[in-house]
PDB file of C-alpha atoms in Angstrom:
ATOM      1  CA  MET V   1       0.000   0.000   0.000  1.00  0.00           C
ATOM      2  CA  SER V   2       2.758   2.465   0.927  1.00  0.00           C
ATOM      3  CA  ILE V   3       4.598   1.726  -2.329  1.00  0.00           C
ATOM      4  CA  ASN V   4       1.424   2.263  -4.360  1.00  0.00           C
ATOM      5  CA  LEU V   5       1.117   5.759  -2.884  1.00  0.00           C
ATOM      6  CA  PHE V   6       4.151   6.784  -4.940  1.00  0.00           C
ATOM      7  CA  ASP V   7       3.282   4.891  -8.134  1.00  0.00           C
ATOM      8  CA  LEU V   8       2.834   7.182 -11.158  1.00  0.00           C
ATOM      9  CA  THR V   9       1.948   4.480 -13.656  1.00  0.00           C
ATOM     10  CA  GLY V  10      -0.499   5.826 -16.236  1.00  0.00           C
ATOM     11  CA  LYS V  11       0.157   9.476 -15.345  1.00  0.00           C
ATOM     12  CA  ILE V  12       1.332  12.073 -17.845  1.00  0.00           C
ATOM     13  CA  ALA V  13       3.825  14.672 -16.609  1.00  0.00           C
ATOM     14  CA  LEU V  14       4.827  17.882 -18.383  1.00  0.00           C
ATOM     15  CA  VAL V  15       8.208  19.210 -17.220  1.00  0.00           C
ATOM     16  CA  THR V  16       8.937  22.589 -18.779  1.00  0.00           C
ATOM     17  CA  GLY V  17      12.560  23.115 -19.700  1.00  0.00           C
ATOM     18  CA  GLY V  18      13.318  19.503 -18.824  1.00  0.00           C
ATOM     19  CA  VAL V  19      16.073  19.118 -21.420  1.00  0.00           C
ATOM     20  CA  HIS V  20      19.071  19.089 -19.061  1.00  0.00           C
ATOM     21  CA  GLY V  21      20.273  19.506 -15.496  1.00  0.00           C
ATOM     22  CA  LEU V  22      17.900  19.457 -12.563  1.00  0.00           C
ATOM     23  CA  GLY V  23      14.784  19.453 -14.757  1.00  0.00           C
ATOM     24  CA  MET V  24      15.953  16.319 -16.533  1.00  0.00           C
ATOM     25  CA  ALA V  25      16.844  14.655 -13.224  1.00  0.00           C
ATOM     26  CA  MET V  26      13.356  15.293 -11.843  1.00  0.00           C
ATOM     27  CA  ALA V  27      11.713  14.156 -15.091  1.00  0.00           C
ATOM     28  CA  LYS V  28      13.720  10.928 -15.029  1.00  0.00           C
ATOM     29  CA  GLY V  29      12.561  10.348 -11.474  1.00  0.00           C
ATOM     30  CA  LEU V  30       8.929  10.751 -12.492  1.00  0.00           C
ATOM     31  CA  GLY V  31       9.494   8.489 -15.484  1.00  0.00           C
ATOM     32  CA  ASN V  32      11.093   5.783 -13.376  1.00  0.00           C
ATOM     33  CA  ALA V  33       8.053   5.976 -11.078  1.00  0.00           C
ATOM     34  CA  GLY V  34       5.868   5.120 -14.084  1.00  0.00           C
ATOM     35  CA  ALA V  35       4.889   8.453 -15.633  1.00  0.00           C
ATOM     36  CA  THR V  36       4.953   9.327 -19.325  1.00  0.00           C
ATOM     37  CA  ILE V  37       7.272  12.322 -19.681  1.00  0.00           C
ATOM     38  CA  ILE V  38       6.697  15.394 -21.838  1.00  0.00           C
ATOM     39  CA  VAL V  39       9.385  18.068 -21.963  1.00  0.00           C
ATOM     40  CA  ASN V  40       9.473  21.408 -23.729  1.00  0.00           C
ATOM     41  CA  ASN V  41      12.119  23.771 -25.004  1.00  0.00           C
ATOM     42  CA  ASN V  42      12.406  26.782 -27.313  1.00  0.00           C
ATOM     43  CA  SER V  43      14.517  24.917 -29.875  1.00  0.00           C
ATOM     44  CA  ASN V  44      14.312  21.534 -31.572  1.00  0.00           C
ATOM     45  CA  ASP V  45      17.976  20.529 -31.284  1.00  0.00           C
ATOM     46  CA  ALA V  46      18.205  20.393 -27.506  1.00  0.00           C
ATOM     47  CA  LEU V  47      14.702  18.957 -27.319  1.00  0.00           C
ATOM     48  CA  ASN V  48      15.431  16.091 -29.683  1.00  0.00           C
ATOM     49  CA  GLU V  49      18.614  15.189 -27.825  1.00  0.00           C
ATOM     50  CA  ALA V  50      16.751  15.208 -24.512  1.00  0.00           C
ATOM     51  CA  VAL V  51      14.006  12.926 -25.818  1.00  0.00           C
ATOM     52  CA  LYS V  52      16.673  10.526 -27.114  1.00  0.00           C
ATOM     53  CA  GLU V  53      18.268  10.526 -23.663  1.00  0.00           C
ATOM     54  CA  TYR V  54      14.983   9.755 -21.918  1.00  0.00           C
ATOM     55  CA  ARG V  55      14.140   6.968 -24.337  1.00  0.00           C
ATOM     56  CA  SER V  56      17.642   5.484 -24.029  1.00  0.00           C
ATOM     57  CA  CYS V  57      16.816   5.087 -20.331  1.00  0.00           C
ATOM     58  CA  GLY V  58      13.695   3.122 -21.231  1.00  0.00           C
ATOM     59  CA  LEU V  59      11.314   5.977 -20.471  1.00  0.00           C
ATOM     60  CA  ASN V  60       8.237   6.938 -22.483  1.00  0.00           C
ATOM     61  CA  ALA V  61       9.018  10.528 -23.492  1.00  0.00           C
ATOM     62  CA  TYR V  62       7.847  13.210 -25.914  1.00  0.00           C
ATOM     63  CA  GLY V  63       9.078  16.703 -26.736  1.00  0.00           C
ATOM     64  CA  TYR V  64       7.210  19.875 -27.749  1.00  0.00           C
ATOM     65  CA  VAL V  65       8.638  23.226 -28.820  1.00  0.00           C
ATOM     66  CA  PHE V  66       6.943  26.283 -27.321  1.00  0.00           C
ATOM     67  CA  ASP V  67       7.784  29.439 -25.382  1.00  0.00           C
ATOM     68  CA  VAL V  68       6.404  29.356 -21.832  1.00  0.00           C
ATOM     69  CA  THR V  69       5.986  33.155 -21.902  1.00  0.00           C
ATOM     70  CA  ASP V  70       3.846  33.165 -25.064  1.00  0.00           C
ATOM     71  CA  ASP V  71       0.193  32.936 -24.034  1.00  0.00           C
ATOM     72  CA  ARG V  72      -1.136  31.727 -27.400  1.00  0.00           C
ATOM     73  CA  ALA V  73       1.739  29.291 -27.962  1.00  0.00           C
ATOM     74  CA  VAL V  74       1.193  27.724 -24.538  1.00  0.00           C
ATOM     75  CA  GLU V  75      -2.557  27.402 -25.039  1.00  0.00           C
ATOM     76  CA  ASP V  76      -2.049  25.751 -28.431  1.00  0.00           C
ATOM     77  CA  ALA V  77       0.695  23.438 -27.133  1.00  0.00           C
ATOM     78  CA  ILE V  78      -1.328  22.233 -24.149  1.00  0.00           C
ATOM     79  CA  ALA V  79      -4.276  21.466 -26.425  1.00  0.00           C
ATOM     80  CA  LYS V  80      -1.982  19.604 -28.829  1.00  0.00           C
ATOM     81  CA  ILE V  81      -0.317  17.596 -26.048  1.00  0.00           C
ATOM     82  CA  GLU V  82      -3.633  16.536 -24.566  1.00  0.00           C
ATOM     83  CA  THR V  83      -4.894  15.493 -28.002  1.00  0.00           C
ATOM     84  CA  GLU V  84      -1.775  13.633 -29.118  1.00  0.00           C
ATOM     85  CA  VAL V  85      -0.495  12.160 -25.831  1.00  0.00           C
ATOM     86  CA  GLY V  86      -3.261  12.546 -23.270  1.00  0.00           C
ATOM     87  CA  PRO V  87      -4.437  14.707 -20.372  1.00  0.00           C
ATOM     88  CA  ILE V  88      -1.692  16.246 -18.256  1.00  0.00           C
ATOM     89  CA  ASP V  89      -1.870  14.899 -14.694  1.00  0.00           C
ATOM     90  CA  ILE V  90       1.360  16.477 -13.418  1.00  0.00           C
ATOM     91  CA  LEU V  91       2.895  19.841 -14.291  1.00  0.00           C
ATOM     92  CA  VAL V  92       6.422  20.779 -13.203  1.00  0.00           C
ATOM     93  CA  ASN V  93       7.158  24.450 -13.913  1.00  0.00           C
ATOM     94  CA  ASN V  94      10.918  24.105 -14.203  1.00  0.00           C
ATOM     95  CA  ALA V  95      11.873  26.421 -17.095  1.00  0.00           C
ATOM     96  CA  GLY V  96      13.842  29.408 -15.861  1.00  0.00           C
ATOM     97  CA  ILE V  97      16.771  31.767 -16.404  1.00  0.00           C
ATOM     98  CA  ILE V  98      19.096  33.851 -14.243  1.00  0.00           C
ATOM     99  CA  LYS V  99      21.131  36.977 -14.953  1.00  0.00           C
ATOM    100  CA  ARG V 100      23.884  37.847 -12.500  1.00  0.00           C
ATOM    101  CA  ILE V 101      24.062  41.634 -12.723  1.00  0.00           C
ATOM    102  CA  PRO V 102      24.241  44.197  -9.888  1.00  0.00           C
ATOM    103  CA  ILE V 103      21.027  46.212  -9.540  1.00  0.00           C
ATOM    104  CA  VAL V 104      22.570  49.575 -10.464  1.00  0.00           C
ATOM    105  CA  GLU V 105      24.042  48.066 -13.638  1.00  0.00           C
ATOM    106  CA  MET V 106      21.024  46.017 -14.700  1.00  0.00           C
ATOM    107  CA  GLU V 107      18.926  47.139 -17.642  1.00  0.00           C
ATOM    108  CA  THR V 108      15.199  47.176 -16.993  1.00  0.00           C
ATOM    109  CA  LYS V 109      14.655  44.891 -19.991  1.00  0.00           C
ATOM    110  CA  ASP V 110      16.912  42.253 -18.429  1.00  0.00           C
ATOM    111  CA  PHE V 111      15.081  42.446 -15.107  1.00  0.00           C
ATOM    112  CA  GLU V 112      11.751  42.130 -16.899  1.00  0.00           C
ATOM    113  CA  LEU V 113      12.955  39.161 -18.970  1.00  0.00           C
ATOM    114  CA  VAL V 114      13.948  37.141 -15.894  1.00  0.00           C
ATOM    115  CA  VAL V 115      10.639  37.881 -14.182  1.00  0.00           C
ATOM    116  CA  LYS V 116       8.751  37.040 -17.382  1.00  0.00           C
ATOM    117  CA  VAL V 117      10.369  33.617 -17.746  1.00  0.00           C
ATOM    118  CA  ASP V 118      10.639  32.659 -14.070  1.00  0.00           C
ATOM    119  CA  LEU V 119       7.321  34.008 -12.770  1.00  0.00           C
ATOM    120  CA  VAL V 120       4.969  34.896 -15.615  1.00  0.00           C
ATOM    121  CA  GLY V 121       5.842  31.662 -17.444  1.00  0.00           C
ATOM    122  CA  PRO V 122       4.624  29.404 -14.606  1.00  0.00           C
ATOM    123  CA  PHE V 123       1.472  31.536 -14.358  1.00  0.00           C
ATOM    124  CA  ILE V 124       0.701  31.078 -18.052  1.00  0.00           C
ATOM    125  CA  VAL V 125       1.442  27.349 -18.254  1.00  0.00           C
ATOM    126  CA  SER V 126      -0.378  26.571 -15.009  1.00  0.00           C
ATOM    127  CA  LYS V 127      -3.434  28.530 -16.105  1.00  0.00           C
ATOM    128  CA  TYR V 128      -3.968  26.417 -19.197  1.00  0.00           C
ATOM    129  CA  VAL V 129      -3.033  23.091 -17.624  1.00  0.00           C
ATOM    130  CA  ALA V 130      -5.236  23.751 -14.585  1.00  0.00           C
ATOM    131  CA  LYS V 131      -8.304  24.292 -16.763  1.00  0.00           C
ATOM    132  CA  GLY V 132      -8.120  20.656 -17.851  1.00  0.00           C
ATOM    133  CA  MET V 133      -7.319  19.452 -14.345  1.00  0.00           C
ATOM    134  CA  ILE V 134     -10.378  21.255 -12.984  1.00  0.00           C
ATOM    135  CA  LYS V 135     -12.622  19.581 -15.554  1.00  0.00           C
ATOM    136  CA  ARG V 136     -11.149  16.152 -14.766  1.00  0.00           C
ATOM    137  CA  GLY V 137     -11.306  16.600 -11.005  1.00  0.00           C
ATOM    138  CA  GLY V 138      -7.668  16.714  -9.970  1.00  0.00           C
ATOM    139  CA  GLY V 139      -3.983  17.112 -10.709  1.00  0.00           C
ATOM    140  CA  LYS V 140      -0.552  18.024  -9.374  1.00  0.00           C
ATOM    141  CA  ILE V 141       1.356  21.252 -10.022  1.00  0.00           C
ATOM    142  CA  ILE V 142       4.937  21.716  -8.838  1.00  0.00           C
ATOM    143  CA  ASN V 143       6.632  25.094  -9.164  1.00  0.00           C
ATOM    144  CA  ILE V 144      10.432  25.013  -9.027  1.00  0.00           C
ATOM    145  CA  CYS V 145      11.268  27.757  -6.586  1.00  0.00           C
ATOM    146  CA  SER V 146      14.672  28.446  -5.036  1.00  0.00           C
ATOM    147  CA  MET V 147      16.424  29.314  -1.814  1.00  0.00           C
ATOM    148  CA  MET V 148      16.142  32.786  -3.315  1.00  0.00           C
ATOM    149  CA  SER V 149      12.426  32.457  -2.607  1.00  0.00           C
ATOM    150  CA  GLU V 150      13.513  33.115   1.004  1.00  0.00           C
ATOM    151  CA  LEU V 151      16.933  34.776   0.834  1.00  0.00           C
ATOM    152  CA  GLY V 152      18.553  37.554  -1.112  1.00  0.00           C
ATOM    153  CA  ARG V 153      21.948  37.219  -2.744  1.00  0.00           C
ATOM    154  CA  ASP V 154      24.327  39.628  -4.409  1.00  0.00           C
ATOM    155  CA  SER V 155      23.694  40.301  -8.118  1.00  0.00           C
ATOM    156  CA  VAL V 156      20.568  38.156  -8.570  1.00  0.00           C
ATOM    157  CA  SER V 157      17.840  40.698  -7.787  1.00  0.00           C
ATOM    158  CA  ALA V 158      15.561  39.770 -10.696  1.00  0.00           C
ATOM    159  CA  TYR V 159      15.872  36.041 -10.016  1.00  0.00           C
ATOM    160  CA  ALA V 160      15.195  36.506  -6.289  1.00  0.00           C
ATOM    161  CA  ALA V 161      12.214  38.759  -7.019  1.00  0.00           C
ATOM    162  CA  ALA V 162      10.782  36.197  -9.441  1.00  0.00           C
ATOM    163  CA  LYS V 163      11.362  33.205  -7.165  1.00  0.00           C
ATOM    164  CA  GLY V 164       9.942  35.055  -4.162  1.00  0.00           C
ATOM    165  CA  GLY V 165       6.899  35.835  -6.278  1.00  0.00           C
ATOM    166  CA  LEU V 166       6.683  32.214  -7.398  1.00  0.00           C
ATOM    167  CA  LYS V 167       6.449  31.105  -3.780  1.00  0.00           C
ATOM    168  CA  MET V 168       3.431  33.355  -3.277  1.00  0.00           C
ATOM    169  CA  LEU V 169       1.939  32.384  -6.625  1.00  0.00           C
ATOM    170  CA  THR V 170       2.197  28.750  -5.489  1.00  0.00           C
ATOM    171  CA  ARG V 171       0.187  29.570  -2.374  1.00  0.00           C
ATOM    172  CA  SER V 172      -2.374  31.505  -4.396  1.00  0.00           C
ATOM    173  CA  MET V 173      -2.797  28.585  -6.794  1.00  0.00           C
ATOM    174  CA  ALA V 174      -3.252  26.243  -3.844  1.00  0.00           C
ATOM    175  CA  THR V 175      -5.825  28.597  -2.364  1.00  0.00           C
ATOM    176  CA  GLU V 176      -7.889  28.729  -5.565  1.00  0.00           C
ATOM    177  CA  TRP V 177      -7.511  25.161  -6.828  1.00  0.00           C
ATOM    178  CA  ALA V 178      -7.379  22.885  -3.780  1.00  0.00           C
ATOM    179  CA  LYS V 179     -11.166  22.600  -3.862  1.00  0.00           C
ATOM    180  CA  PHE V 180     -10.822  20.981  -7.300  1.00  0.00           C
ATOM    181  CA  ASN V 181      -8.477  18.302  -5.902  1.00  0.00           C
ATOM    182  CA  ILE V 182      -5.441  20.019  -7.416  1.00  0.00           C
ATOM    183  CA  GLN V 183      -2.405  20.063  -5.161  1.00  0.00           C
ATOM    184  CA  THR V 184      -0.016  22.936  -5.905  1.00  0.00           C
ATOM    185  CA  ASN V 185       3.353  22.954  -4.180  1.00  0.00           C
ATOM    186  CA  GLY V 186       6.944  23.956  -4.831  1.00  0.00           C
ATOM    187  CA  ILE V 187      10.448  22.571  -4.639  1.00  0.00           C
ATOM    188  CA  GLY V 188      13.330  24.840  -3.638  1.00  0.00           C
ATOM    189  CA  PRO V 189      16.666  23.338  -4.672  1.00  0.00           C
ATOM    190  CA  GLY V 190      19.856  24.213  -2.819  1.00  0.00           C
ATOM    191  CA  TYR V 191      23.255  24.073  -4.495  1.00  0.00           C
ATOM    192  CA  PHE V 192      23.692  21.116  -6.819  1.00  0.00           C
ATOM    193  CA  ALA V 193      26.510  19.389  -8.656  1.00  0.00           C
ATOM    194  CA  THR V 194      25.708  20.079 -12.300  1.00  0.00           C
ATOM    195  CA  SER V 195      27.744  20.837 -15.412  1.00  0.00           C
ATOM    196  CA  GLN V 196      27.229  24.539 -14.709  1.00  0.00           C
ATOM    197  CA  THR V 197      28.789  24.326 -11.233  1.00  0.00           C
ATOM    198  CA  GLU V 198      31.585  21.915 -12.192  1.00  0.00           C
ATOM    199  CA  PRO V 199      34.243  24.627 -12.693  1.00  0.00           C
ATOM    200  CA  ILE V 200      33.799  25.929  -9.137  1.00  0.00           C
ATOM    201  CA  ARG V 201      33.388  22.557  -7.398  1.00  0.00           C
ATOM    202  CA  VAL V 202      37.110  22.171  -6.788  1.00  0.00           C
ATOM    203  CA  ASP V 203      39.141  22.233  -3.591  1.00  0.00           C
ATOM    204  CA  GLY V 204      40.343  25.715  -2.821  1.00  0.00           C
ATOM    205  CA  HIS V 205      37.713  27.575  -4.815  1.00  0.00           C
ATOM    206  CA  PRO V 206      36.160  30.171  -2.458  1.00  0.00           C
ATOM    207  CA  PHE V 207      32.572  29.406  -3.424  1.00  0.00           C
ATOM    208  CA  ASN V 208      33.096  25.661  -3.149  1.00  0.00           C
ATOM    209  CA  GLU V 209      34.544  26.151   0.329  1.00  0.00           C
ATOM    210  CA  PHE V 210      31.606  28.397   1.221  1.00  0.00           C
ATOM    211  CA  ILE V 211      28.997  25.823   0.129  1.00  0.00           C
ATOM    212  CA  MET V 212      30.788  22.915   1.775  1.00  0.00           C
ATOM    213  CA  GLY V 213      31.037  24.874   5.017  1.00  0.00           C
ATOM    214  CA  ARG V 214      27.586  26.470   4.879  1.00  0.00           C
ATOM    215  CA  THR V 215      25.652  23.261   4.159  1.00  0.00           C
ATOM    216  CA  PRO V 216      24.995  21.094   7.247  1.00  0.00           C
ATOM    217  CA  ALA V 217      25.058  17.999   5.022  1.00  0.00           C
ATOM    218  CA  GLY V 218      28.620  18.973   4.119  1.00  0.00           C
ATOM    219  CA  ARG V 219      28.276  18.425   0.383  1.00  0.00           C
ATOM    220  CA  TRP V 220      26.742  19.659  -2.849  1.00  0.00           C
ATOM    221  CA  GLY V 221      23.440  18.078  -3.787  1.00  0.00           C
ATOM    222  CA  ASN V 222      23.286  15.437  -6.481  1.00  0.00           C
ATOM    223  CA  PRO V 223      20.561  16.054  -9.111  1.00  0.00           C
ATOM    224  CA  GLU V 224      19.000  12.714  -8.138  1.00  0.00           C
ATOM    225  CA  ASP V 225      18.419  14.134  -4.633  1.00  0.00           C
ATOM    226  CA  LEU V 226      15.479  16.066  -6.099  1.00  0.00           C
ATOM    227  CA  GLN V 227      13.686  12.994  -7.392  1.00  0.00           C
ATOM    228  CA  GLY V 228      12.112  11.943  -4.103  1.00  0.00           C
ATOM    229  CA  ALA V 229      10.484  15.323  -3.519  1.00  0.00           C
ATOM    230  CA  ALA V 230       9.272  15.450  -7.119  1.00  0.00           C
ATOM    231  CA  ILE V 231       7.749  11.971  -6.917  1.00  0.00           C
ATOM    232  CA  PHE V 232       6.132  12.696  -3.546  1.00  0.00           C
ATOM    233  CA  LEU V 233       4.525  15.929  -4.739  1.00  0.00           C
ATOM    234  CA  SER V 234       3.358  14.232  -7.960  1.00  0.00           C
ATOM    235  CA  SER V 235       1.826  11.192  -6.288  1.00  0.00           C
ATOM    236  CA  LYS V 236      -1.164  10.164  -4.220  1.00  0.00           C
ATOM    237  CA  ALA V 237       1.081  10.404  -1.161  1.00  0.00           C
ATOM    238  CA  SER V 238       0.684  14.217  -1.242  1.00  0.00           C
ATOM    239  CA  ASP V 239      -3.085  14.385  -1.786  1.00  0.00           C
ATOM    240  CA  PHE V 240      -3.597  16.641   1.265  1.00  0.00           C
ATOM    241  CA  VAL V 241      -0.440  18.740   0.842  1.00  0.00           C
ATOM    242  CA  ASN V 242      -1.137  22.215  -0.539  1.00  0.00           C
ATOM    243  CA  GLY V 243       0.813  25.436  -0.821  1.00  0.00           C
ATOM    244  CA  HIS V 244       4.134  24.262   0.604  1.00  0.00           C
ATOM    245  CA  ILE V 245       7.684  24.731  -0.634  1.00  0.00           C
ATOM    246  CA  VAL V 246       9.917  21.713   0.017  1.00  0.00           C
ATOM    247  CA  TYR V 247      13.491  22.948   0.295  1.00  0.00           C
ATOM    248  CA  VAL V 248      15.940  20.284  -0.840  1.00  0.00           C
ATOM    249  CA  ASP V 249      19.074  22.099   0.306  1.00  0.00           C
ATOM    250  CA  GLY V 250      21.021  19.877   2.685  1.00  0.00           C
ATOM    251  CA  GLY V 251      19.872  22.068   5.575  1.00  0.00           C
ATOM    252  CA  ILE V 252      21.233  25.463   4.482  1.00  0.00           C
ATOM    253  CA  LEU V 253      18.031  27.337   5.332  1.00  0.00           C
ATOM    254  CA  ALA V 254      17.893  25.674   8.750  1.00  0.00           C
ATOM    255  CA  THR V 255      21.005  27.329  10.118  1.00  0.00           C
ATOM    256  CA  ILE V 256      22.929  30.603  10.209  1.00  0.00           C
ATOM    257  CA  GLY V 257      26.198  28.940  11.154  1.00  0.00           C
ATOM    258  CA  LYS V 258      28.560  26.231  10.033  1.00  0.00           C
ATOM    259  CA  PRO V 259      27.749  22.562  10.589  1.00  0.00           C
ATOM    260  CA  SER V 260      28.526  21.388  14.103  1.00  0.00           C
ATOM    261  CA  ASN V 261      31.316  19.136  12.834  1.00  0.00           C
ATOM    262  CA  GLU V 262      33.211  22.089  11.351  1.00  0.00           C
ATOM    263  CA  ASN V 263      35.809  23.971  13.361  1.00  0.00           C
TER     264      ASN V 263
END
């Protein structure tokens, strides 16, 4: 019975931006739990390679090209997906960007672009997916938030503003849609070992030393560490969980000091 609570067999999951990194790791987790995976991207090349990767792992996967910030494109894509593959049971709003620019040097257009992709995008995609979920009587929506949903950090003002807004949008979605048996929650990743962080994950690098010392778990996260939270929030096991952000961060947000085993 407890195993069945996490079984996603027969479910269809759309993971926006799930063509690499943490999005792909979460999508693979959902696929290994039984779900059919749909990923999107703005270009065909990366999308086709991602679908090949999923299928090489024995997963049932499809790819669709559309821009998550384009209202009409999203509406058309959701309709096409549900006609060609089936109704979307699980939505993971993972697509996002970041621009590391100090506030006084940042162009307004750059600030607006980050907010458009990271906050307006999840609003648009969720709106159209939720309409079908409401008609069918249920569904799961997971917004990929961030530790920047809670904390500020130098040079990422737009990203922090968007992710802070996404936390509150998650709670608003839960407030409006829980009565339709839709559970809306978020995942806030900490610092993870990905290809993007590889250059700084070396002994002696200041940021590597900072993360290793600041994280109670004493390590960077592995992308697979996100799979459990994604499966839980996508499954029957979370049917009475609404409006929460699960921070998968090795304990960073739990403490203001170094781990107790550090001198």
